[in-house]
């Protein structure tokens, strides 16, 4: 057979090329998930999440060669277990919790696994164990600071069990992981207290400078204080805004779905409040879908840099409200045995506050200029 004939046959019949092997040496230790190229075989004991351009996910069959459609990407992950030391209180870094967790097995009752959603919306590229543990630690500190979890000194067995139940449900709803073990530990030997004090001092000085900056601005035009100080304006980060909006776009429908399926006691007033929250969340999700571009005040009109920073600030605050929504869903599922409406009143009050924060932050993210100030 001539070389020309061989070339013609190869053009007619395109066999899928063998992809580069995945470096799985760090999986299960320092790395939780790494990107995977098409054509490669799935490593033993690992799972693969395929993500399309719209953020929808699916699990690839185990032991098969990975085939991706145009626009799809894939991440291979190790289910664990993993062990990490967390500091539940930022003001007391020597008090720690040693947590052992694993990625939850696929639930056939749901259309999308929570960990798959985390990879699609938050993990940009490889997911390191240290980065994932920092996110867990931030969620734990936020829940304790807001009073959603309680971990008092000299915790009794009943208080510890209540904390463990809330912590387990928080990690399952927020990250899709299951806590296998959680014990108190002393982190004093591994904490650099000098660095901690230095970081606190720098943070206090920065906060004081930000508080003094508006007072030094001209009194007749306080709205333009940010525009009048170009040295204080950093360059906008479009990637941070895009990541925040991607999280809101992908996760808000899942929050609505979980809230819609919540088990509630019978009663017309509670039903009306539930429906009102769903209606407002639906409008919030619609607002995210039609959010204007970061750099445009109007079609063909560029937006000033300090206004872009303002938009990024509000999109990040909306993501913080989204994290609170996931924590609220965890508390709502723990209270599934509530028999009276009065037992759920605090949760629905928090839900109304979170939805109001989402409405406000996304409304401010949409605005091109403050009233009375040029864009």
CSV table of C-alpha atoms in Angstrom, one decimal:
chain,number,residue,atom,x,y,z
A,1,UNK,CA,0.0,0.0,0.0
A,2,UNK,CA,1.4,3.4,-1.0
A,3,UNK,CA,1.9,6.3,1.4
A,4,UNK,CA,-0.8,8.2,-0.5
A,5,UNK,CA,-3.3,5.5,0.1
A,6,UNK,CA,-2.4,5.3,3.8
A,7,UNK,CA,-2.9,9.1,4.2
A,8,UNK,CA,-6.3,8.9,2.4
A,9,UNK,CA,-7.5,6.1,4.7
A,10,UNK,CA,-6.4,8.1,7.8
A,11,UNK,CA,-8.3,11.1,6.6
A,12,UNK,CA,-11.4,9.0,6.0
A,13,UNK,CA,-11.3,7.0,9.3
A,14,UNK,CA,-10.1,9.2,12.2
A,15,UNK,CA,-9.4,7.0,15.2
A,16,UNK,CA,-9.4,8.9,18.6
A,17,UNK,CA,-5.9,9.5,19.7
A,18,UNK,CA,-4.6,8.2,23.0
A,19,UNK,CA,-4.5,11.1,25.4
A,20,UNK,CA,-1.6,11.9,27.7
A,21,UNK,CA,-1.7,9.8,30.9
A,22,UNK,CA,-3.1,11.7,34.0
A,23,UNK,CA,-0.5,12.4,36.7
A,24,UNK,CA,-2.5,10.8,39.6
A,25,UNK,CA,0.5,10.6,42.0
A,26,UNK,CA,-0.7,13.6,44.0
A,27,UNK,CA,-4.4,12.6,44.0
A,28,UNK,CA,-5.7,11.5,47.4
A,29,UNK,CA,-2.9,13.4,49.1
A,30,UNK,CA,-2.0,17.0,48.1
A,31,UNK,CA,-4.6,17.2,45.3
A,32,UNK,CA,-8.3,16.4,45.3
A,33,UNK,CA,-9.0,17.0,41.6
A,34,UNK,CA,-6.9,17.6,38.4
A,35,UNK,CA,-7.9,18.3,34.8
A,36,UNK,CA,-8.0,15.3,32.5
A,37,UNK,CA,-7.5,15.4,28.7
A,38,UNK,CA,-9.8,13.4,26.4
A,39,UNK,CA,-8.7,9.9,25.2
A,40,UNK,CA,-7.1,8.9,28.5
A,41,UNK,CA,-8.2,6.1,30.8
A,42,UNK,CA,-9.7,6.7,34.2
A,43,UNK,CA,-7.3,6.0,37.1
A,44,UNK,CA,-8.4,3.2,39.4
A,45,UNK,CA,-10.3,4.3,42.4
A,46,UNK,CA,-11.0,7.7,41.0
A,47,UNK,CA,-14.1,9.4,39.5
A,48,UNK,CA,-14.3,11.8,36.6
A,49,UNK,CA,-16.7,14.8,36.3
A,50,UNK,CA,-17.4,16.0,32.8
A,51,UNK,CA,-18.5,19.7,32.6
A,52,UNK,CA,-20.0,21.3,29.5
A,53,UNK,CA,-20.0,25.0,28.6
A,54,UNK,CA,-23.3,25.6,30.4
A,55,UNK,CA,-22.0,24.2,33.7
A,56,UNK,CA,-24.0,21.0,33.5
A,57,UNK,CA,-22.1,18.0,34.8
A,58,UNK,CA,-22.1,14.2,34.4
A,59,UNK,CA,-20.0,11.3,35.7
A,60,UNK,CA,-18.0,9.3,33.2
A,61,UNK,CA,-18.2,5.5,33.5
A,62,UNK,CA,-15.5,3.9,35.6
A,63,UNK,CA,-12.8,2.0,33.7
A,64,UNK,CA,-13.6,3.5,30.3
A,65,UNK,CA,-11.7,5.8,27.9
A,66,UNK,CA,-12.7,9.5,28.3
A,67,UNK,CA,-14.6,10.9,25.4
A,68,UNK,CA,-15.6,14.6,25.4
A,69,UNK,CA,-17.9,16.5,23.2
A,70,UNK,CA,-16.9,19.9,21.8
A,71,UNK,CA,-16.7,22.5,24.6
A,72,UNK,CA,-16.6,19.9,27.4
A,73,UNK,CA,-13.9,19.6,30.0
A,74,UNK,CA,-13.2,16.9,32.6
A,75,UNK,CA,-11.7,16.7,36.1
A,76,UNK,CA,-10.6,13.5,37.7
A,77,UNK,CA,-10.9,13.4,41.5
A,78,UNK,CA,-10.0,11.0,44.3
A,79,UNK,CA,-12.8,10.5,46.9
A,80,UNK,CA,-10.4,10.4,49.8
A,81,UNK,CA,-10.5,10.2,52.8
A,82,UNK,CA,-8.6,13.4,53.6
A,83,UNK,CA,-7.5,14.8,56.9
A,84,UNK,CA,-7.0,18.5,57.8
A,85,UNK,CA,-6.5,20.7,60.8
A,86,UNK,CA,-9.0,23.5,60.9
A,87,UNK,CA,-9.1,26.6,63.2
A,88,UNK,CA,-12.8,27.3,64.0
A,89,UNK,CA,-12.1,30.6,65.6
A,90,UNK,CA,-10.0,33.2,63.8
A,91,UNK,CA,-9.2,35.0,67.0
A,92,UNK,CA,-7.8,31.8,68.6
A,93,UNK,CA,-5.7,30.0,66.0
A,94,UNK,CA,-4.3,27.6,68.6
A,95,UNK,CA,-7.7,25.9,69.1
A,96,UNK,CA,-8.2,23.4,66.3
A,97,UNK,CA,-10.3,20.6,65.0
A,98,UNK,CA,-8.8,17.6,63.2
A,99,UNK,CA,-11.4,16.7,60.5
A,100,UNK,CA,-11.4,13.6,58.3
A,101,UNK,CA,-13.7,13.8,55.3
A,102,UNK,CA,-14.4,12.1,52.1
A,103,UNK,CA,-16.3,13.0,48.9
A,104,UNK,CA,-19.8,11.8,49.1
A,105,UNK,CA,-20.8,8.8,46.9
A,106,UNK,CA,-23.2,9.6,44.0
A,107,UNK,CA,-26.8,10.0,45.1
A,108,UNK,CA,-29.1,8.6,42.4
A,109,UNK,CA,-32.0,10.7,43.7
A,110,UNK,CA,-30.5,14.0,42.5
A,111,UNK,CA,-29.8,15.2,39.0
A,112,UNK,CA,-26.4,16.8,39.9
A,113,UNK,CA,-24.1,15.9,42.7
A,114,UNK,CA,-23.1,18.7,45.1
A,115,UNK,CA,-19.4,18.1,44.7
A,116,UNK,CA,-19.8,18.1,40.9
A,117,UNK,CA,-21.4,21.5,41.2
A,118,UNK,CA,-18.5,22.7,43.3
A,119,UNK,CA,-16.1,21.7,40.6
A,120,UNK,CA,-18.1,23.3,37.9
A,121,UNK,CA,-18.7,26.6,39.7
A,122,UNK,CA,-15.7,27.2,42.0
A,123,UNK,CA,-12.8,25.0,41.1
A,124,UNK,CA,-10.8,26.7,38.3
A,125,UNK,CA,-8.3,24.0,37.2
A,126,UNK,CA,-6.6,21.8,39.7
A,127,UNK,CA,-8.2,21.6,43.2
A,128,UNK,CA,-5.6,21.5,45.9
A,129,UNK,CA,-6.4,20.0,49.3
A,130,UNK,CA,-5.0,23.2,51.0
A,131,UNK,CA,-7.3,25.4,49.0
A,132,UNK,CA,-10.3,23.2,49.7
A,133,UNK,CA,-9.6,23.1,53.4
A,134,UNK,CA,-9.3,26.9,53.5
A,135,UNK,CA,-12.8,27.1,52.0
A,136,UNK,CA,-14.1,24.6,54.6
A,137,UNK,CA,-12.4,26.6,57.4
A,138,UNK,CA,-14.0,29.9,56.2
A,139,UNK,CA,-17.4,28.3,56.1
A,140,UNK,CA,-17.0,27.0,59.6
A,141,UNK,CA,-15.8,30.3,61.0
A,142,UNK,CA,-18.6,32.1,59.3
A,143,UNK,CA,-21.2,29.7,60.8
A,144,UNK,CA,-19.8,30.1,64.3
A,145,UNK,CA,-19.5,33.9,64.0
A,146,UNK,CA,-23.1,34.2,62.9
A,147,UNK,CA,-24.4,31.9,65.7
A,148,UNK,CA,-25.6,29.2,63.3
A,149,UNK,CA,-23.2,26.7,65.0
A,150,UNK,CA,-22.3,26.7,68.7
A,151,UNK,CA,-19.0,25.4,70.1
A,152,UNK,CA,-18.7,26.8,73.6
A,153,UNK,CA,-15.8,26.2,76.0
A,154,UNK,CA,-16.0,23.0,78.0
A,155,UNK,CA,-18.5,21.6,75.6
A,156,UNK,CA,-20.9,19.0,77.0
A,157,UNK,CA,-21.6,15.8,75.0
A,158,UNK,CA,-25.0,17.1,74.0
A,159,UNK,CA,-23.5,20.4,72.7
A,160,UNK,CA,-20.8,18.5,70.9
A,161,UNK,CA,-23.3,16.2,69.2
A,162,UNK,CA,-25.4,19.2,68.1
A,163,UNK,CA,-22.3,20.9,66.7
A,164,UNK,CA,-21.3,17.7,64.9
A,165,UNK,CA,-24.7,17.4,63.3
A,166,UNK,CA,-24.7,21.0,62.1
A,167,UNK,CA,-21.1,20.8,60.9
A,168,UNK,CA,-21.7,17.6,59.0
A,169,UNK,CA,-24.8,18.9,57.3
A,170,UNK,CA,-23.0,22.2,56.5
A,171,UNK,CA,-20.2,20.4,54.7
A,172,UNK,CA,-22.6,18.1,52.9
A,173,UNK,CA,-24.8,21.0,51.6
A,174,UNK,CA,-21.9,23.4,50.8
A,175,UNK,CA,-19.2,21.1,49.4
A,176,UNK,CA,-20.7,17.6,48.9
A,177,UNK,CA,-18.4,15.9,51.4
A,178,UNK,CA,-19.1,13.6,54.3
A,179,UNK,CA,-17.3,14.1,57.7
A,180,UNK,CA,-16.0,10.8,59.0
A,181,UNK,CA,-14.2,12.0,62.1
A,182,UNK,CA,-13.9,15.3,64.0
A,183,UNK,CA,-11.8,15.7,67.2
A,184,UNK,CA,-10.4,18.7,69.0
A,185,UNK,CA,-6.7,19.3,68.7
A,186,UNK,CA,-4.1,21.8,70.0
A,187,UNK,CA,-2.5,23.7,67.1
A,188,UNK,CA,-0.3,25.9,69.3
A,189,UNK,CA,2.9,24.2,68.2
A,190,UNK,CA,2.2,24.9,64.6
A,191,UNK,CA,1.0,28.5,64.8
A,192,UNK,CA,3.3,31.4,64.1
A,193,UNK,CA,1.8,33.9,66.6
A,194,UNK,CA,4.2,36.7,65.5
A,195,UNK,CA,2.9,36.4,61.9
A,196,UNK,CA,-0.7,36.3,63.2
A,197,UNK,CA,-0.2,39.5,65.2
A,198,UNK,CA,1.5,41.2,62.3
A,199,UNK,CA,-1.4,40.3,60.0
A,200,UNK,CA,-3.9,41.6,62.5
A,201,UNK,CA,-2.0,44.9,62.9
A,202,UNK,CA,-1.7,45.4,59.2
A,203,UNK,CA,-5.5,44.7,58.8
A,204,UNK,CA,-6.3,47.2,61.5
A,205,UNK,CA,-4.1,49.9,60.0
A,206,UNK,CA,-5.7,49.3,56.6
A,207,UNK,CA,-9.2,49.6,58.1
A,208,UNK,CA,-8.3,52.8,59.8
A,209,UNK,CA,-6.9,54.3,56.6
A,210,UNK,CA,-10.1,53.4,54.8
A,211,UNK,CA,-12.2,55.0,57.6
A,212,UNK,CA,-10.1,58.2,57.5
A,213,UNK,CA,-10.1,58.5,53.6
A,214,UNK,CA,-13.8,59.7,53.3
A,215,UNK,CA,-13.2,62.4,56.0
A,216,UNK,CA,-10.3,63.9,54.0
A,217,UNK,CA,-12.4,64.2,50.9
A,218,UNK,CA,-14.1,67.5,50.0
A,219,UNK,CA,-17.4,67.9,51.9
A,220,UNK,CA,-19.6,69.1,49.0
A,221,UNK,CA,-19.1,66.0,46.9
A,222,UNK,CA,-18.7,62.9,49.1
A,223,UNK,CA,-20.0,60.6,46.4
A,224,UNK,CA,-16.9,61.5,44.2
A,225,UNK,CA,-14.4,60.7,47.0
A,226,UNK,CA,-13.4,57.5,45.3
A,227,UNK,CA,-13.0,59.2,41.9
A,228,UNK,CA,-11.0,62.0,43.3
A,229,UNK,CA,-8.3,59.7,44.6
A,230,UNK,CA,-6.8,57.8,41.7
A,231,UNK,CA,-3.9,56.5,43.7
A,232,UNK,CA,-6.3,54.5,45.9
A,233,UNK,CA,-8.0,52.9,42.9
A,234,UNK,CA,-6.7,49.4,42.0
A,235,UNK,CA,-7.0,47.9,38.6
A,236,UNK,CA,-10.4,46.1,38.1
A,237,UNK,CA,-10.2,42.3,38.0
A,238,UNK,CA,-12.7,41.1,35.4
A,239,UNK,CA,-11.9,37.4,36.3
A,240,UNK,CA,-13.1,37.9,39.9
A,241,UNK,CA,-16.4,39.3,38.7
A,242,UNK,CA,-16.8,36.6,36.1
A,243,UNK,CA,-16.2,33.9,38.7
A,244,UNK,CA,-18.7,35.4,41.1
A,245,UNK,CA,-21.4,35.7,38.4
A,246,UNK,CA,-20.7,32.1,37.3
A,247,UNK,CA,-21.2,30.9,40.8
A,248,UNK,CA,-24.5,32.8,41.1
A,249,UNK,CA,-25.7,31.6,37.7
A,250,UNK,CA,-25.0,27.9,38.4
A,251,UNK,CA,-25.8,27.7,42.1
A,252,UNK,CA,-28.9,29.8,42.5
A,253,UNK,CA,-31.2,27.3,40.6
A,254,UNK,CA,-29.8,24.5,42.8
A,255,UNK,CA,-30.6,26.6,45.9
A,256,UNK,CA,-34.1,27.1,44.7
A,257,UNK,CA,-34.5,23.4,44.0
A,258,UNK,CA,-33.4,22.5,47.5
A,259,UNK,CA,-35.6,25.1,49.1
A,260,UNK,CA,-38.6,23.9,47.0
A,261,UNK,CA,-38.1,20.3,48.2
A,262,UNK,CA,-37.7,21.3,51.9
A,263,UNK,CA,-40.1,19.4,54.3
A,264,UNK,CA,-42.2,21.9,56.1
A,265,UNK,CA,-45.1,21.6,58.6
A,266,UNK,CA,-48.6,22.2,57.1
A,267,UNK,CA,-50.0,25.7,57.4
A,268,UNK,CA,-51.1,28.4,55.0
A,269,UNK,CA,-49.0,31.3,56.4
A,270,UNK,CA,-45.8,29.2,56.2
A,271,UNK,CA,-46.7,28.0,52.7
A,272,UNK,CA,-47.2,31.7,51.6
A,273,UNK,CA,-43.8,32.7,53.0
A,274,UNK,CA,-42.2,29.7,51.3
A,275,UNK,CA,-43.7,30.6,47.9
A,276,UNK,CA,-42.7,34.2,48.3
A,277,UNK,CA,-39.1,33.2,48.9
A,278,UNK,CA,-39.1,31.0,45.8
A,279,UNK,CA,-40.6,33.8,43.7
A,280,UNK,CA,-38.0,36.3,44.8
A,281,UNK,CA,-35.2,33.8,44.3
A,282,UNK,CA,-36.5,33.2,40.8
A,283,UNK,CA,-36.3,36.9,40.0
A,284,UNK,CA,-32.8,37.0,41.5
A,285,UNK,CA,-31.7,34.1,39.2
A,286,UNK,CA,-33.2,35.9,36.3
A,287,UNK,CA,-31.3,39.1,37.2
A,288,UNK,CA,-28.0,37.1,37.1
A,289,UNK,CA,-28.8,35.7,33.7
A,290,UNK,CA,-29.2,39.2,32.2
A,291,UNK,CA,-26.4,41.0,34.1
A,292,UNK,CA,-24.6,43.7,32.0
A,293,UNK,CA,-21.0,43.4,31.1
A,294,UNK,CA,-18.5,44.7,33.7
A,295,UNK,CA,-16.8,47.2,31.5
A,296,UNK,CA,-19.9,48.8,29.9
A,297,UNK,CA,-22.2,51.5,31.3
A,298,UNK,CA,-24.4,51.2,28.2
A,299,UNK,CA,-24.0,49.7,24.7
A,300,UNK,CA,-20.9,51.2,23.3
A,301,UNK,CA,-20.2,53.3,26.4
A,302,UNK,CA,-17.2,52.3,28.6
A,303,UNK,CA,-17.5,52.3,32.4
A,304,UNK,CA,-14.9,54.1,34.5
A,305,UNK,CA,-12.5,51.9,36.4
A,306,UNK,CA,-13.7,52.9,39.9
A,307,UNK,CA,-17.3,52.0,38.8
A,308,UNK,CA,-16.0,48.6,37.7
A,309,UNK,CA,-14.4,48.1,41.1
A,310,UNK,CA,-17.8,49.0,42.7
A,311,UNK,CA,-19.5,46.3,40.5
A,312,UNK,CA,-16.9,43.7,41.5
A,313,UNK,CA,-17.4,44.6,45.1
A,314,UNK,CA,-21.2,44.0,44.9
A,315,UNK,CA,-20.8,40.7,43.0
A,316,UNK,CA,-18.5,39.4,45.7
A,317,UNK,CA,-21.0,40.4,48.4
A,318,UNK,CA,-23.7,38.6,46.5
A,319,UNK,CA,-21.5,35.4,46.5
A,320,UNK,CA,-21.2,35.8,50.3
A,321,UNK,CA,-25.0,35.9,50.6
A,322,UNK,CA,-25.1,32.8,48.4
A,323,UNK,CA,-22.8,31.0,50.8
A,324,UNK,CA,-25.1,32.0,53.6
A,325,UNK,CA,-28.0,30.5,51.6
A,326,UNK,CA,-26.3,27.1,51.5
A,327,UNK,CA,-25.7,27.3,55.2
A,328,UNK,CA,-29.3,28.1,55.8
A,329,UNK,CA,-30.4,25.1,53.7
A,330,UNK,CA,-28.2,22.9,56.0
A,331,UNK,CA,-30.0,24.3,59.0
A,332,UNK,CA,-33.4,23.9,57.3
A,333,UNK,CA,-32.7,20.2,56.6
A,334,UNK,CA,-31.7,19.6,60.2
A,335,UNK,CA,-35.0,21.0,61.4
A,336,UNK,CA,-37.0,18.7,59.1
A,337,UNK,CA,-38.7,17.3,62.2
A,338,UNK,CA,-40.3,20.6,63.1
A,339,UNK,CA,-44.0,20.3,63.7
A,340,UNK,CA,-44.9,23.9,64.4
A,341,UNK,CA,-44.5,27.0,62.3
A,342,UNK,CA,-43.0,29.0,65.2
A,343,UNK,CA,-40.0,26.6,65.2
A,344,UNK,CA,-39.2,27.7,61.6
A,345,UNK,CA,-39.8,31.4,62.1
A,346,UNK,CA,-36.1,32.3,62.8
A,347,UNK,CA,-35.0,30.3,59.7
A,348,UNK,CA,-37.5,32.0,57.4
A,349,UNK,CA,-36.5,35.4,58.8
A,350,UNK,CA,-32.8,34.6,58.0
A,351,UNK,CA,-33.9,33.4,54.5
A,352,UNK,CA,-35.8,36.7,53.9
A,353,UNK,CA,-32.7,38.6,55.0
A,354,UNK,CA,-30.4,36.6,52.7
A,355,UNK,CA,-32.7,37.0,49.7
A,356,UNK,CA,-32.9,40.8,50.4
A,357,UNK,CA,-29.1,41.0,50.4
A,358,UNK,CA,-29.0,39.1,47.1
A,359,UNK,CA,-31.6,41.5,45.6
A,360,UNK,CA,-29.7,44.6,46.8
A,361,UNK,CA,-26.2,43.4,45.8
A,362,UNK,CA,-27.3,42.4,42.3
A,363,UNK,CA,-29.3,45.6,41.9
A,364,UNK,CA,-26.1,47.5,42.7
A,365,UNK,CA,-24.1,45.3,40.4
A,366,UNK,CA,-26.4,46.3,37.6
A,367,UNK,CA,-26.2,50.0,38.2
A,368,UNK,CA,-23.7,52.0,36.1
A,369,UNK,CA,-23.5,55.1,38.3
A,370,UNK,CA,-24.7,56.3,41.7
A,371,UNK,CA,-27.5,58.8,41.7
A,372,UNK,CA,-26.0,62.3,41.3
A,373,UNK,CA,-22.7,61.0,40.1
A,374,UNK,CA,-21.4,60.6,36.6
A,375,UNK,CA,-20.6,57.1,35.2
